[in-house]
mmCIF file of C-alpha atoms in Angstrom:
data_model
loop_
_atom_site.group_PDB
_atom_site.id
_atom_site.type_symbol
_atom_site.label_atom_id
_atom_site.label_comp_id
_atom_site.label_asym_id
_atom_site.label_seq_id
_atom_site.Cartn_x
_atom_site.Cartn_y
_atom_site.Cartn_z
ATOM 1 C CA MET A 1 30.106 80.748 127.598
ATOM 2 C CA ARG A 2 29.191 83.574 125.162
ATOM 3 C CA ILE A 3 32.818 84.777 125.182
ATOM 4 C CA PHE A 4 34.054 81.340 124.113
ATOM 5 C CA VAL A 5 31.536 81.262 121.301
ATOM 6 C CA ALA A 6 32.549 84.775 120.214
ATOM 7 C CA ILE A 7 36.267 83.908 120.172
ATOM 8 C CA LYS A 8 35.603 80.646 118.344
ATOM 9 C CA PHE A 9 33.532 82.599 115.772
ATOM 10 C CA LEU A 10 36.380 85.142 115.380
ATOM 11 C CA ARG A 11 38.914 82.335 114.868
ATOM 12 C CA MET A 12 36.671 80.708 112.287
ATOM 13 C CA SER A 13 36.229 84.084 110.552
ATOM 14 C CA VAL A 14 39.966 84.681 110.292
ATOM 15 C CA GLN A 15 40.378 81.117 109.050
ATOM 16 C CA SER A 16 37.726 81.619 106.375
ATOM 17 C CA PHE A 17 39.236 85.001 105.410
ATOM 18 C CA GLN A 18 42.580 83.207 105.016
ATOM 19 C CA GLU A 19 40.982 80.457 102.927
ATOM 20 C CA HIS A 20 39.224 83.013 100.748
ATOM 21 C CA PHE A 21 42.478 84.969 100.321
ATOM 22 C CA ASP A 22 44.401 81.798 99.434
ATOM 23 C CA SER A 23 41.771 80.823 96.870
ATOM 24 C CA LEU A 24 41.995 84.275 95.243
ATOM 25 C CA ILE A 25 45.775 83.863 94.979
ATOM 26 C CA ASP A 26 45.462 80.342 93.585
ATOM 27 C CA ARG A 27 42.886 81.453 91.015
ATOM 28 C CA GLU A 28 45.101 84.400 89.939
ATOM 29 C CA ILE A 29 42.470 86.883 91.046
ATOM 30 C CA THR A 30 43.943 90.268 91.927
ATOM 31 C CA ILE A 31 43.928 91.417 95.548
ATOM 32 C CA GLU A 32 42.687 95.001 95.989
ATOM 33 C CA PRO A 33 43.185 97.480 98.884
ATOM 34 C CA LYS A 34 39.945 96.760 100.751
ATOM 35 C CA ASP A 35 40.319 92.959 100.576
ATOM 36 C CA TRP A 36 41.294 91.054 103.710
ATOM 37 C CA MET A 37 44.963 90.063 103.579
ATOM 38 C CA PRO A 38 47.391 88.356 105.978
ATOM 39 C CA ASP A 39 49.477 90.816 108.006
ATOM 40 C CA ASP A 40 52.687 89.439 106.547
ATOM 41 C CA TYR A 41 51.412 89.874 102.991
ATOM 42 C CA ARG A 42 50.649 93.511 103.775
ATOM 43 C CA LYS A 43 54.015 94.053 105.506
ATOM 44 C CA THR A 44 56.003 92.400 102.696
ATOM 45 C CA LEU A 45 54.243 94.487 100.077
ATOM 46 C CA ILE A 46 54.741 97.730 101.996
ATOM 47 C CA ARG A 47 58.445 96.905 102.273
ATOM 48 C CA GLN A 48 58.862 95.878 98.638
ATOM 49 C CA ILE A 49 56.775 98.635 97.049
ATOM 50 C CA SER A 50 58.214 101.435 99.195
ATOM 51 C CA GLN A 51 61.794 100.268 98.614
ATOM 52 C CA HIS A 52 61.021 100.153 94.899
ATOM 53 C CA ALA A 53 59.737 103.750 95.181
ATOM 54 C CA HIS A 54 62.825 104.875 97.119
ATOM 55 C CA SER A 55 64.990 103.296 94.394
ATOM 56 C CA GLU A 56 63.315 105.403 91.704
ATOM 57 C CA ILE A 57 63.811 108.645 93.632
ATOM 58 C CA VAL A 58 67.414 107.933 94.649
ATOM 59 C CA GLY A 59 67.961 106.723 91.067
ATOM 60 C CA MET A 60 67.435 110.280 89.865
ATOM 61 C CA LEU A 61 70.725 111.326 91.490
ATOM 62 C CA PRO A 62 73.382 109.443 89.480
ATOM 63 C CA GLU A 63 71.864 110.593 86.185
ATOM 64 C CA GLY A 64 70.908 114.051 87.449
ATOM 65 C CA ASN A 65 74.650 114.468 87.837
ATOM 66 C CA TRP A 66 75.120 114.709 84.046
ATOM 67 C CA ILE A 67 72.151 116.823 82.935
ATOM 68 C CA THR A 68 74.135 120.084 82.852
ATOM 69 C CA ARG A 69 77.012 118.392 80.995
ATOM 70 C CA ALA A 70 75.144 116.443 78.315
ATOM 71 C CA PRO A 71 77.009 116.822 75.008
ATOM 72 C CA SER A 72 74.064 118.227 73.013
ATOM 73 C CA LEU A 73 70.707 119.928 73.544
ATOM 74 C CA ARG A 74 68.900 116.812 72.355
ATOM 75 C CA ARG A 75 70.810 114.601 74.803
ATOM 76 C CA LYS A 76 70.051 117.078 77.585
ATOM 77 C CA ALA A 77 66.321 117.216 76.867
ATOM 78 C CA VAL A 78 66.167 113.418 76.658
ATOM 79 C CA LEU A 79 68.101 112.874 79.917
ATOM 80 C CA LEU A 80 65.936 115.445 81.670
ATOM 81 C CA ALA A 81 62.809 113.636 80.468
ATOM 82 C CA LYS A 82 64.175 110.310 81.715
ATOM 83 C CA VAL A 83 64.996 111.683 85.179
ATOM 84 C CA GLN A 84 61.559 113.287 85.301
ATOM 85 C CA ASP A 85 60.043 109.885 84.530
ATOM 86 C CA GLU A 86 61.948 108.341 87.442
ATOM 87 C CA ALA A 87 60.349 110.892 89.774
ATOM 88 C CA GLY A 88 56.999 109.910 88.306
ATOM 89 C CA HIS A 89 57.705 106.215 88.823
ATOM 90 C CA GLY A 90 58.579 106.860 92.458
ATOM 91 C CA LEU A 91 55.272 108.685 92.855
ATOM 92 C CA TYR A 92 53.212 105.865 91.266
ATOM 93 C CA LEU A 93 54.856 103.432 93.663
ATOM 94 C CA TYR A 94 54.444 105.578 96.791
ATOM 95 C CA SER A 95 50.808 105.946 95.807
ATOM 96 C CA ALA A 96 50.487 102.136 95.546
ATOM 97 C CA ALA A 97 52.218 101.630 98.913
ATOM 98 C CA GLU A 98 49.865 104.118 100.589
ATOM 99 C CA THR A 99 46.840 102.005 99.638
ATOM 100 C CA LEU A 100 48.166 99.473 102.168
ATOM 101 C CA GLY A 101 47.712 101.881 105.075
ATOM 102 C CA VAL A 102 51.055 103.578 105.473
ATOM 103 C CA SER A 103 51.690 107.344 105.261
ATOM 104 C CA ARG A 104 54.044 109.033 102.806
ATOM 105 C CA ASP A 105 55.866 110.899 105.560
ATOM 106 C CA ASP A 106 56.524 107.609 107.379
ATOM 107 C CA LEU A 107 57.987 106.116 104.207
ATOM 108 C CA TYR A 108 60.299 109.103 103.707
ATOM 109 C CA ASP A 109 61.306 108.853 107.339
ATOM 110 C CA GLN A 110 62.244 105.198 106.860
ATOM 111 C CA LEU A 111 64.435 106.117 103.896
ATOM 112 C CA HIS A 112 66.125 109.053 105.633
ATOM 113 C CA THR A 113 66.905 107.100 108.801
ATOM 114 C CA GLY A 114 68.260 104.133 106.842
ATOM 115 C CA LYS A 115 65.471 101.819 108.045
ATOM 116 C CA ALA A 116 64.384 101.230 104.456
ATOM 117 C CA LYS A 117 66.681 100.246 101.649
ATOM 118 C CA TYR A 118 66.804 101.129 97.964
ATOM 119 C CA SER A 119 68.379 99.311 95.055
ATOM 120 C CA SER A 120 72.120 99.284 95.701
ATOM 121 C CA ILE A 121 72.948 99.898 92.019
ATOM 122 C CA PHE A 122 72.440 103.590 92.718
ATOM 123 C CA ASN A 123 75.330 103.599 95.180
ATOM 124 C CA TYR A 124 77.814 103.595 92.301
ATOM 125 C CA PRO A 125 79.184 106.859 90.870
ATOM 126 C CA THR A 126 78.625 108.184 87.338
ATOM 127 C CA LEU A 127 82.125 109.094 86.249
ATOM 128 C CA THR A 128 81.725 109.888 82.538
ATOM 129 C CA TRP A 129 79.044 110.721 79.982
ATOM 130 C CA ALA A 130 79.303 107.092 78.775
ATOM 131 C CA ASP A 131 77.882 106.071 82.156
ATOM 132 C CA MET A 132 74.570 107.563 80.989
ATOM 133 C CA GLY A 133 74.620 105.080 78.115
ATOM 134 C CA ALA A 134 75.605 102.138 80.302
ATOM 135 C CA ILE A 135 72.954 102.944 82.913
ATOM 136 C CA GLY A 136 70.141 103.313 80.384
ATOM 137 C CA TRP A 137 71.141 100.135 78.594
ATOM 138 C CA LEU A 138 72.076 97.883 81.528
ATOM 139 C CA VAL A 139 70.420 99.255 84.668
ATOM 140 C CA ASP A 140 67.099 100.138 83.044
ATOM 141 C CA GLY A 141 67.393 96.904 81.061
ATOM 142 C CA ALA A 142 67.689 94.902 84.274
ATOM 143 C CA ALA A 143 64.833 96.886 85.805
ATOM 144 C CA ILE A 144 62.598 96.090 82.813
ATOM 145 C CA MET A 145 63.471 92.385 83.137
ATOM 146 C CA ASN A 146 62.295 92.545 86.748
ATOM 147 C CA GLN A 147 59.292 94.802 86.197
ATOM 148 C CA VAL A 148 57.552 93.102 83.262
ATOM 149 C CA PRO A 149 56.587 90.006 85.309
ATOM 150 C CA LEU A 150 55.515 92.353 88.125
ATOM 151 C CA CYS A 151 52.756 93.649 85.825
ATOM 152 C CA ARG A 152 51.014 90.386 86.792
ATOM 153 C CA THR A 153 51.777 90.594 90.511
ATOM 154 C CA SER A 154 48.915 89.667 92.824
ATOM 155 C CA TYR A 155 48.367 93.112 94.389
ATOM 156 C CA GLY A 156 46.283 95.342 92.070
ATOM 157 C CA PRO A 157 47.716 98.822 92.713
ATOM 158 C CA TYR A 158 51.295 97.478 92.425
ATOM 159 C CA ALA A 159 50.541 95.648 89.165
ATOM 160 C CA ARG A 160 48.857 98.692 87.629
ATOM 161 C CA ALA A 161 51.748 100.948 88.659
ATOM 162 C CA MET A 162 54.113 98.460 86.976
ATOM 163 C CA VAL A 163 52.133 98.568 83.711
ATOM 164 C CA ARG A 164 52.507 102.333 83.657
ATOM 165 C CA VAL A 165 56.210 102.133 84.557
ATOM 166 C CA CYS A 166 56.996 99.519 81.886
ATOM 167 C CA LYS A 167 55.421 101.674 79.163
ATOM 168 C CA GLU A 168 57.795 104.484 80.077
ATOM 169 C CA GLU A 169 60.868 102.399 80.856
ATOM 170 C CA SER A 170 61.478 101.178 77.299
ATOM 171 C CA PHE A 171 62.418 104.679 76.078
ATOM 172 C CA HIS A 172 64.905 104.794 78.958
ATOM 173 C CA GLN A 173 66.678 101.696 77.786
ATOM 174 C CA ARG A 174 66.638 102.787 74.138
ATOM 175 C CA GLN A 175 68.152 106.200 74.883
ATOM 176 C CA GLY A 176 70.929 104.486 76.821
ATOM 177 C CA PHE A 177 71.606 101.981 74.069
ATOM 178 C CA GLU A 178 71.604 104.797 71.510
ATOM 179 C CA ILE A 179 74.286 106.611 73.510
ATOM 180 C CA MET A 180 76.380 103.417 73.657
ATOM 181 C CA LEU A 181 75.895 102.891 69.914
ATOM 182 C CA THR A 182 77.012 106.437 69.070
ATOM 183 C CA LEU A 183 80.094 106.066 71.277
ATOM 184 C CA SER A 184 81.040 102.574 70.148
ATOM 185 C CA LYS A 185 80.833 103.576 66.463
ATOM 186 C CA GLY A 186 82.744 106.809 67.110
ATOM 187 C CA THR A 187 86.368 107.804 67.719
ATOM 188 C CA GLU A 188 88.912 105.679 69.603
ATOM 189 C CA VAL A 189 88.398 107.843 72.693
ATOM 190 C CA GLN A 190 84.636 107.382 72.492
ATOM 191 C CA LYS A 191 84.972 103.612 72.059
ATOM 192 C CA LYS A 192 87.247 103.454 75.119
ATOM 193 C CA LEU A 193 84.724 105.496 77.129
ATOM 194 C CA ALA A 194 81.935 103.095 76.172
ATOM 195 C CA GLN A 195 83.961 99.980 77.019
ATOM 196 C CA ASP A 196 85.103 101.484 80.321
ATOM 197 C CA ALA A 197 81.534 102.323 81.361
ATOM 198 C CA PHE A 198 80.405 98.824 80.353
ATOM 199 C CA ASN A 199 83.232 97.336 82.445
ATOM 200 C CA ARG A 200 82.119 99.286 85.527
ATOM 201 C CA TRP A 201 78.361 98.780 85.252
ATOM 202 C CA TRP A 202 78.089 95.143 84.074
ATOM 203 C CA TRP A 203 78.600 93.278 87.362
ATOM 204 C CA PRO A 204 76.612 95.736 89.530
ATOM 205 C CA SER A 205 73.747 95.330 87.022
ATOM 206 C CA LEU A 206 73.832 91.549 87.507
ATOM 207 C CA MET A 207 73.711 92.168 91.261
ATOM 208 C CA MET A 208 70.468 94.119 90.795
ATOM 209 C CA PHE A 209 68.623 90.819 90.655
ATOM 210 C CA GLY A 210 69.561 90.156 94.264
ATOM 211 C CA PRO A 211 71.251 87.250 96.008
ATOM 212 C CA PRO A 212 71.165 83.719 94.535
ATOM 213 C CA ASP A 213 67.836 81.927 95.061
ATOM 214 C CA ALA A 214 69.380 79.614 97.659
ATOM 215 C CA GLU A 215 70.283 82.644 99.803
ATOM 216 C CA SER A 216 67.147 84.697 99.298
ATOM 217 C CA PRO A 217 64.974 84.324 102.408
ATOM 218 C CA HIS A 218 61.928 86.198 101.095
ATOM 219 C CA THR A 219 61.631 84.500 97.693
ATOM 220 C CA ALA A 220 59.658 81.355 98.582
ATOM 221 C CA GLN A 221 56.850 83.198 100.352
ATOM 222 C CA SER A 222 56.775 85.938 97.701
ATOM 223 C CA VAL A 223 56.383 83.339 94.968
ATOM 224 C CA ARG A 224 53.681 81.525 96.974
ATOM 225 C CA TRP A 225 51.737 84.808 97.256
ATOM 226 C CA ARG A 226 52.354 85.594 93.557
ATOM 227 C CA ILE A 227 54.085 88.851 94.526
ATOM 228 C CA LYS A 228 57.178 87.572 92.755
ATOM 229 C CA ARG A 229 56.569 85.722 89.489
ATOM 230 C CA LEU A 230 60.158 84.689 88.604
ATOM 231 C CA THR A 231 63.125 84.028 90.890
ATOM 232 C CA ASN A 232 66.312 86.123 91.132
ATOM 233 C CA ASP A 233 68.430 83.566 89.264
ATOM 234 C CA GLU A 234 65.814 83.081 86.536
ATOM 235 C CA LEU A 235 65.664 86.820 85.850
ATOM 236 C CA ARG A 236 69.435 87.203 86.004
ATOM 237 C CA GLN A 237 69.909 84.424 83.433
ATOM 238 C CA LYS A 238 67.357 85.995 81.093
ATOM 239 C CA PHE A 239 69.132 89.337 81.383
ATOM 240 C CA VAL A 240 72.542 87.853 80.563
ATOM 241 C CA ASP A 241 71.212 85.941 77.548
ATOM 242 C CA VAL A 242 69.493 89.015 76.101
ATOM 243 C CA THR A 243 72.188 91.594 76.883
ATOM 244 C CA VAL A 244 75.201 89.646 75.629
ATOM 245 C CA GLU A 245 73.589 89.598 72.183
ATOM 246 C CA GLN A 246 73.061 93.374 72.381
ATOM 247 C CA ALA A 247 76.734 93.854 73.323
ATOM 248 C CA LYS A 248 77.670 92.108 70.067
ATOM 249 C CA VAL A 249 75.800 94.804 68.103
ATOM 250 C CA LEU A 250 77.836 97.420 69.976
ATOM 251 C CA GLY A 251 81.070 95.541 69.284
ATOM 252 C CA LEU A 252 81.986 95.762 72.982
ATOM 253 C CA ASN A 253 83.555 93.027 75.138
ATOM 254 C CA VAL A 254 81.527 91.625 78.026
ATOM 255 C CA PRO A 255 83.881 91.984 81.029
ATOM 256 C CA ASP A 256 83.555 88.321 82.037
ATOM 257 C CA LYS A 257 86.278 85.847 81.084
ATOM 258 C CA ASP A 258 84.007 82.934 82.082
ATOM 259 C CA LEU A 259 81.158 83.936 79.771
ATOM 260 C CA LYS A 260 80.401 81.054 77.425
ATOM 261 C CA TRP A 261 77.389 79.824 75.460
ATOM 262 C CA ASN A 262 76.201 76.501 76.870
ATOM 263 C CA GLU A 263 74.568 74.530 74.050
ATOM 264 C CA GLU A 264 73.144 71.905 76.420
ATOM 265 C CA ARG A 265 71.363 74.428 78.648
ATOM 266 C CA GLY A 266 70.504 76.805 75.819
ATOM 267 C CA HIS A 267 71.812 79.694 77.961
ATOM 268 C CA TYR A 268 75.030 81.594 78.576
ATOM 269 C CA ASP A 269 77.211 80.372 81.435
ATOM 270 C CA PHE A 270 78.679 83.334 83.269
ATOM 271 C CA GLY A 271 81.271 83.983 85.966
ATOM 272 C CA THR A 272 80.764 84.145 89.725
ATOM 273 C CA ILE A 273 79.454 87.420 91.062
ATOM 274 C CA ASN A 274 81.472 89.075 93.820
ATOM 275 C CA TRP A 275 78.892 88.573 96.580
ATOM 276 C CA GLU A 276 81.175 90.174 99.134
ATOM 277 C CA GLU A 277 80.958 93.436 97.195
ATOM 278 C CA PHE A 278 77.178 93.020 96.902
ATOM 279 C CA TRP A 279 76.615 92.575 100.666
ATOM 280 C CA ASN A 280 79.100 95.316 101.464
ATOM 281 C CA VAL A 281 77.213 97.818 99.306
ATOM 282 C CA VAL A 282 73.830 96.650 100.655
ATOM 283 C CA LYS A 283 75.148 97.156 104.197
ATOM 284 C CA GLY A 284 76.006 100.773 103.410
ATOM 285 C CA ASN A 285 79.659 100.676 102.399
ATOM 286 C CA GLY A 286 79.341 101.250 98.662
ATOM 287 C CA PRO A 287 81.121 104.187 96.965
ATOM 288 C CA CYS A 288 78.152 106.574 97.192
ATOM 289 C CA ASN A 289 75.816 105.338 99.927
ATOM 290 C CA ARG A 290 76.481 108.228 102.278
ATOM 291 C CA GLN A 291 76.402 110.758 99.456
ATOM 292 C CA ARG A 292 73.030 109.513 98.184
ATOM 293 C CA LEU A 293 71.384 109.579 101.592
ATOM 294 C CA GLU A 294 72.803 113.011 102.422
ATOM 295 C CA ALA A 295 71.457 114.341 99.119
ATOM 296 C CA ARG A 296 67.985 112.979 99.886
ATOM 297 C CA LYS A 297 67.943 114.310 103.437
ATOM 298 C CA ALA A 298 69.165 117.723 102.268
ATOM 299 C CA ALA A 299 66.492 117.857 99.552
ATOM 300 C CA TRP A 300 63.806 117.061 102.149
ATOM 301 C CA ALA A 301 65.097 119.607 104.674
ATOM 302 C CA GLU A 302 65.692 122.344 102.108
ATOM 303 C CA GLY A 303 62.274 121.749 100.588
ATOM 304 C CA GLN A 304 60.455 122.375 103.881
ATOM 305 C CA TRP A 305 59.795 126.024 103.012
ATOM 306 C CA VAL A 306 58.190 124.969 99.714
ATOM 307 C CA ARG A 307 55.826 122.584 101.500
ATOM 308 C CA ASP A 308 55.018 125.262 104.090
ATOM 309 C CA ALA A 309 54.470 127.910 101.417
ATOM 310 C CA ALA A 310 52.140 125.656 99.430
ATOM 311 C CA THR A 311 50.090 124.904 102.541
ATOM 312 C CA ALA A 312 49.951 128.611 103.454
ATOM 313 C CA TYR A 313 48.942 129.533 99.899
ATOM 314 C CA ALA A 314 46.197 126.910 99.903
ATOM 315 C CA GLU A 315 44.865 128.436 103.145
ATOM 316 C CA LYS A 316 44.958 131.915 101.582
ATOM 317 C CA ARG A 317 43.087 130.704 98.494
ATOM 318 C CA LYS A 318 40.460 129.051 100.693
ATOM 319 C CA THR A 319 39.950 132.235 102.751
ATOM 320 C CA ARG A 320 39.730 134.457 99.666
ATOM 321 C CA LYS A 321 37.180 132.118 98.123
ATOM 322 C CA ALA A 322 35.050 132.072 101.289
ATOM 323 C CA GLU A 323 35.150 135.882 101.521
ATOM 324 C CA ALA A 324 34.208 136.275 97.860
ATOM 325 C CA MET A 325 31.233 133.992 98.397
ATOM 326 C CA LYS A 326 30.136 135.963 101.473
ATOM 327 C CA ALA A 327 30.386 139.264 99.595
ATOM 328 C CA ALA A 328 28.382 137.916 96.637
ATOM 329 C CA MET B 1 50.103 107.394 111.948
ATOM 330 C CA SER B 2 50.018 110.273 109.494
ATOM 331 C CA ASN B 3 51.630 113.624 110.144
ATOM 332 C CA LYS B 4 49.007 116.326 110.474
ATOM 333 C CA ASN B 5 51.158 118.642 108.370
ATOM 334 C CA GLU B 6 51.161 116.188 105.493
ATOM 335 C CA TRP B 7 49.210 117.403 102.482
ATOM 336 C CA PRO B 8 45.913 115.565 102.005
ATOM 337 C CA LEU B 9 45.716 112.596 99.633
ATOM 338 C CA TRP B 10 43.810 112.958 96.375
ATOM 339 C CA GLU B 11 42.591 110.307 93.944
ATOM 340 C CA VAL B 12 43.188 111.187 90.289
ATOM 341 C CA PHE B 13 40.942 110.306 87.353
ATOM 342 C CA ILE B 14 42.064 110.991 83.779
ATOM 343 C CA ARG B 15 40.118 111.116 80.532
ATOM 344 C CA SER B 16 42.752 110.179 77.990
ATOM 345 C CA LYS B 17 40.794 111.057 74.857
ATOM 346 C CA ALA B 18 37.569 112.901 74.058
ATOM 347 C CA GLY B 19 34.778 110.373 74.087
ATOM 348 C CA LEU B 20 36.277 108.093 76.743
ATOM 349 C CA ASP B 21 35.497 107.856 80.478
ATOM 350 C CA HIS B 22 37.680 109.228 83.218
ATOM 351 C CA LYS B 23 39.738 106.313 84.550
ATOM 352 C CA HIS B 24 41.350 106.081 87.977
ATOM 353 C CA ALA B 25 45.072 106.680 87.525
ATOM 354 C CA GLY B 26 46.370 106.673 91.090
ATOM 355 C CA SER B 27 46.788 109.098 93.949
ATOM 356 C CA LEU B 28 48.990 112.008 94.993
ATOM 357 C CA HIS B 29 49.441 114.535 97.800
ATOM 358 C CA ALA B 30 48.659 118.230 97.278
ATOM 359 C CA ALA B 31 47.803 121.200 99.488
ATOM 360 C CA ASP B 32 44.514 121.920 97.689
ATOM 361 C CA ALA B 33 42.442 121.014 94.632
ATOM 362 C CA GLN B 34 44.172 123.420 92.261
ATOM 363 C CA MET B 35 47.579 122.076 93.188
ATOM 364 C CA ALA B 36 46.255 118.527 92.902
ATOM 365 C CA ILE B 37 45.195 119.170 89.298
ATOM 366 C CA GLU B 38 48.605 120.640 88.464
ATOM 367 C CA ASN B 39 50.451 117.770 90.154
ATOM 368 C CA ALA B 40 48.196 115.245 88.395
ATOM 369 C CA ARG B 41 49.159 116.803 85.074
ATOM 370 C CA ASP B 42 52.856 116.456 85.973
ATOM 371 C CA VAL B 43 52.648 112.911 87.305
ATOM 372 C CA TYR B 44 50.036 111.261 85.092
ATOM 373 C CA THR B 45 50.033 113.067 81.733
ATOM 374 C CA ARG B 46 53.657 113.397 80.620
ATOM 375 C CA ARG B 47 52.837 111.644 77.366
ATOM 376 C CA MET B 48 49.643 113.391 76.342
ATOM 377 C CA GLU B 49 47.638 110.754 78.184
ATOM 378 C CA GLY B 50 45.062 113.260 79.334
ATOM 379 C CA VAL B 51 42.567 115.789 78.015
ATOM 380 C CA SER B 52 40.691 116.065 81.307
ATOM 381 C CA ILE B 53 41.596 115.522 84.963
ATOM 382 C CA TRP B 54 39.331 114.981 87.977
ATOM 383 C CA VAL B 55 40.714 115.049 91.510
ATOM 384 C CA VAL B 56 38.802 113.976 94.583
ATOM 385 C CA GLU B 57 40.116 113.969 98.129
ATOM 386 C CA SER B 58 40.564 110.299 99.019
ATOM 387 C CA LYS B 59 38.479 110.733 102.185
ATOM 388 C CA ASN B 60 35.487 111.580 99.989
ATOM 389 C CA ILE B 61 35.555 108.310 98.098
ATOM 390 C CA VAL B 62 32.962 105.881 99.442
ATOM 391 C CA ALA B 63 33.698 102.299 98.440
ATOM 392 C CA SER B 64 31.621 99.167 98.679
ATOM 393 C CA ASP B 65 32.848 96.486 101.064
ATOM 394 C CA PRO B 66 34.340 93.494 99.239
ATOM 395 C CA GLY B 67 33.158 91.325 102.125
ATOM 396 C CA GLU B 68 29.603 92.130 101.084
ATOM 397 C CA ALA B 69 30.280 91.404 97.429
ATOM 398 C CA GLU B 70 28.655 87.988 97.513
ATOM 399 C CA SER B 71 25.341 89.142 98.932
ATOM 400 C CA MET B 72 25.376 92.443 97.031
ATOM 401 C CA TYR B 73 25.893 90.958 93.586
ATOM 402 C CA GLU B 74 24.170 87.614 94.085
ATOM 403 C CA PRO B 75 20.809 88.700 92.645
ATOM 404 C CA ALA B 76 22.492 89.542 89.325
ATOM 405 C CA ASN B 77 24.133 86.118 88.959
ATOM 406 C CA ASP B 78 21.063 84.070 88.061
ATOM 407 C CA LYS B 79 19.292 86.497 85.742
ATOM 408 C CA ILE B 80 20.739 85.244 82.486
ATOM 409 C CA TYR B 81 17.649 86.482 80.645
ATOM 410 C CA ARG B 82 19.283 89.951 80.872
ATOM 411 C CA HIS B 83 21.787 88.825 78.227
ATOM 412 C CA PRO B 84 20.887 88.822 74.513
ATOM 413 C CA THR B 85 22.445 85.351 74.094
ATOM 414 C CA PHE B 86 19.610 83.877 76.184
ATOM 415 C CA TYR B 87 17.212 84.362 73.266
ATOM 416 C CA ASN B 88 17.055 81.977 70.301
ATOM 417 C CA LEU B 89 15.974 83.537 67.029
ATOM 418 C CA PRO B 90 15.394 81.907 63.649
ATOM 419 C CA ASP B 91 18.300 82.380 61.225
ATOM 420 C CA GLU B 92 16.147 84.303 58.755
ATOM 421 C CA VAL B 93 15.809 87.214 61.213
ATOM 422 C CA LYS B 94 18.325 89.885 60.289
ATOM 423 C CA TYR B 95 19.684 92.916 62.174
ATOM 424 C CA MET B 96 18.649 91.788 65.678
#
């Protein structure tokens, strides 16, 4: 009899935890690490935050490619600072993911074994210096579009990490736009470089917002839990509207023959995205998927001695300190 | 499920300007306290956002249980006489 009562009490407790959690979500009260949360909420957040973190770290590679070949010292220092920021963003996000009860090493393992994904935009190659401009302007621009609403996401550590990231991200977009501006107002060769980079990065940037709402299985639950504040299509539309105007300032052509202002909707109509390409890249068959993962795995393996040395040095310091105290 | 070779986790607190409190900025992994301070500088103060850094191993943080919040903070809820707005003063009284 006592066992039945105990189980019934447990069931009631979980039910009341769920009701309390739901009321926090409904009242826009932030959920913090020690709060009770449904298992699926925790799992979804771990997946989303860690994949966001992986994206930042892998995202260092396409731009890292051009640091040694930046055309001026100023451009080099600026690009270096941007790539450094991306490392920092990855670290803020790993730190937020770890508050949910997952270890850093496990997250790296998921990335290295292909169990976890990262934003597929980083599976495209950076072929010219102009790509640095296009990435800063379009890729960081799309990221900002996605990240600003996330500053109000329901999970506290994720929201606070996003506030920090957004503060830093706006210089990223500006440096990219500045590169595009310099090129598009420059020589014929420079203008061609800028237009070519724009042509290659435009559609993949639109794909950054993910599949259409109708085909996005996670969206409904994420919106219900206030993890996601705006849908994929809503964000993508905002990005198009804002960026097309910026392209006019650059005097560059948007590589979309179906792009047209729709007076009735008050938005730009744009062409159909090549979803086959999108899914192909997500599945691992993009131009640089293998390269990116190999680079990450190599960095981890080749960095083992650094991790070991730091641990050994910490031990040495601890021993020296203890001996000094004994001698005193 | 953590690897025993993984560096310990540290919580980082930053004072951004003289006169302000240290605020929790996030966490990071480091082999010891000295390295944690140096890593905290690299991760959390790239834009001069810090004049002082505290690091504490995460295992040393003791946190209150949010499940107890209701009973823990309940006594404070009905003591409105702790707020200055509870008191009505004549208009002629200045500087109070």
